[in-house]
């Protein structure tokens, strides 16, 4: 499923809304999560999962091809941890259980 | 701590501000967005949100784990796990703004991490045996 398919699906479920508004809703949700992470904040959606930012310290890496050492600067990466409810759902729905 | 954690309520508030639905409808819509993503994932579909990232389901085989407390071997059953891969747009955005924020914090002289590493703690003495 892509973002546009998600929008179509939501529009189907909400015939009283303009598709333009449905698009804005979906965009707002992801923009808001992005903005929070960019501030270094955590986004916790119970039952779904939590997004957070992890710091990777500066290190001396190596070019695997040549073996020369390279300074890798500190960086910040987004991280997602699946929520308990979703994790459990993935292992019951769609299977026999 | 609580003001740095964004929840469903904050997403609903953003939708309310941005789209002009009622607060109630905004909250319902946020829930539906998440619900539809969950449904697609439980059906084994990958969900790709452009310039954000993709969620995909990976099948894990059985392997032998260990109870770290008792050292006892326990089988870990085959299961499905969710993997999120952030898009480059998201990664760059976070990395850029956080690096800037850190630089702003680190600017005053004594704040570099190296400075805190030196004093107070004496070096560890080698443990006497027996």
PDB file of N, CA and C in Angstrom, chain A residues 1-15 17-20 22-23 26, chain B residues 36:
ATOM      1  N   UNK A   1       0.843  -1.190   0.000  1.00  0.00           N
ATOM      2  CA  UNK A   1       0.000   0.000   0.000  1.00  0.00           C
ATOM      3  C   UNK A   1       0.886   1.252   0.000  1.00  0.00           C
ATOM      4  N   UNK A   2       0.583   2.176  -0.867  1.00  0.00           N
ATOM      5  CA  UNK A   2       1.338   3.424  -0.915  1.00  0.00           C
ATOM      6  C   UNK A   2       0.522   4.527  -0.250  1.00  0.00           C
ATOM      7  N   UNK A   3       1.159   5.692  -0.118  1.00  0.00           N
ATOM      8  CA  UNK A   3       0.456   6.809   0.508  1.00  0.00           C
ATOM      9  C   UNK A   3      -0.803   7.160  -0.283  1.00  0.00           C
ATOM     10  N   UNK A   4      -0.697   7.155  -1.619  1.00  0.00           N
ATOM     11  CA  UNK A   4      -1.890   7.522  -2.400  1.00  0.00           C
ATOM     12  C   UNK A   4      -2.984   6.463  -2.300  1.00  0.00           C
ATOM     13  N   UNK A   5      -2.593   5.201  -2.171  1.00  0.00           N
ATOM     14  CA  UNK A   5      -3.603   4.158  -1.974  1.00  0.00           C
ATOM     15  C   UNK A   5      -4.271   4.303  -0.609  1.00  0.00           C
ATOM     16  N   UNK A   6      -3.465   4.693   0.360  1.00  0.00           N
ATOM     17  CA  UNK A   6      -4.012   4.922   1.704  1.00  0.00           C
ATOM     18  C   UNK A   6      -5.032   6.066   1.663  1.00  0.00           C
ATOM     19  N   UNK A   7      -4.703   7.107   0.918  1.00  0.00           N
ATOM     20  CA  UNK A   7      -5.622   8.246   0.785  1.00  0.00           C
ATOM     21  C   UNK A   7      -6.924   7.824   0.101  1.00  0.00           C
ATOM     22  N   UNK A   8      -6.801   7.041  -0.969  1.00  0.00           N
ATOM     23  CA  UNK A   8      -7.998   6.557  -1.669  1.00  0.00           C
ATOM     24  C   UNK A   8      -8.892   5.739  -0.747  1.00  0.00           C
ATOM     25  N   UNK A   9      -8.249   4.878   0.020  1.00  0.00           N
ATOM     26  CA  UNK A   9      -8.970   4.010   0.934  1.00  0.00           C
ATOM     27  C   UNK A   9      -9.718   4.832   1.993  1.00  0.00           C
ATOM     28  N   UNK A  10      -9.033   5.845   2.531  1.00  0.00           N
ATOM     29  CA  UNK A  10      -9.667   6.696   3.540  1.00  0.00           C
ATOM     30  C   UNK A  10     -10.806   7.506   2.935  1.00  0.00           C
ATOM     31  N   UNK A  11     -10.638   7.920   1.696  1.00  0.00           N
ATOM     32  CA  UNK A  11     -11.691   8.676   1.016  1.00  0.00           C
ATOM     33  C   UNK A  11     -12.925   7.796   0.839  1.00  0.00           C
ATOM     34  N   UNK A  12     -12.662   6.531   0.516  1.00  0.00           N
ATOM     35  CA  UNK A  12     -13.753   5.568   0.368  1.00  0.00           C
ATOM     36  C   UNK A  12     -14.528   5.408   1.671  1.00  0.00           C
ATOM     37  N   UNK A  13     -13.766   5.340   2.770  1.00  0.00           N
ATOM     38  CA  UNK A  13     -14.375   5.147   4.080  1.00  0.00           C
ATOM     39  C   UNK A  13     -15.077   6.406   4.586  1.00  0.00           C
ATOM     40  N   UNK A  14     -14.691   7.570   4.017  1.00  0.00           N
ATOM     41  CA  UNK A  14     -15.262   8.832   4.476  1.00  0.00           C
ATOM     42  C   UNK A  14     -15.833   9.627   3.318  1.00  0.00           C
ATOM     43  N   UNK A  15     -16.927   9.118   2.739  1.00  0.00           N
ATOM     44  CA  UNK A  15     -17.475   9.761   1.535  1.00  0.00           C
ATOM     45  C   UNK A  15     -17.908  11.204   1.767  1.00  0.00           C
ATOM     46  N   UNK A  17     -16.109  13.462   3.092  1.00  0.00           N
ATOM     47  CA  UNK A  17     -14.958  14.372   3.036  1.00  0.00           C
ATOM     48  C   UNK A  17     -14.481  14.556   1.604  1.00  0.00           C
ATOM     49  N   UNK A  18     -13.967  15.756   1.322  1.00  0.00           N
ATOM     50  CA  UNK A  18     -13.316  15.978   0.034  1.00  0.00           C
ATOM     51  C   UNK A  18     -12.006  15.209   0.030  1.00  0.00           C
ATOM     52  N   UNK A  19     -11.655  14.674  -1.128  1.00  0.00           N
ATOM     53  CA  UNK A  19     -10.400  13.934  -1.227  1.00  0.00           C
ATOM     54  C   UNK A  19      -9.209  14.835  -0.864  1.00  0.00           C
ATOM     55  N   UNK A  20      -9.334  16.094  -1.244  1.00  0.00           N
ATOM     56  CA  UNK A  20      -8.303  17.079  -0.919  1.00  0.00           C
ATOM     57  C   UNK A  20      -8.056  17.144   0.601  1.00  0.00           C
ATOM     58  N   UNK A  22      -8.808  14.704   2.750  1.00  0.00           N
ATOM     59  CA  UNK A  22      -8.241  13.428   3.172  1.00  0.00           C
ATOM     60  C   UNK A  22      -6.733  13.454   2.952  1.00  0.00           C
ATOM     61  N   UNK A  23      -6.316  13.998   1.819  1.00  0.00           N
ATOM     62  CA  UNK A  23      -4.886  14.124   1.537  1.00  0.00           C
ATOM     63  C   UNK A  23      -4.187  14.955   2.587  1.00  0.00           C
ATOM     64  N   UNK A  26      -3.757  12.979   5.889  1.00  0.00           N
ATOM     65  CA  UNK A  26      -2.663  12.005   5.873  1.00  0.00           C
ATOM     66  C   UNK A  26      -1.312  12.728   5.899  1.00  0.00           C
TER      67      UNK A  26
ATOM     68  N   UNK B  36      -5.838   1.635   9.159  1.00  0.00           N
ATOM     69  CA  UNK B  36      -5.681   1.134   7.790  1.00  0.00           C
ATOM     70  C   UNK B  36      -4.258   0.619   7.547  1.00  0.00           C
TER      71      UNK B  36
END
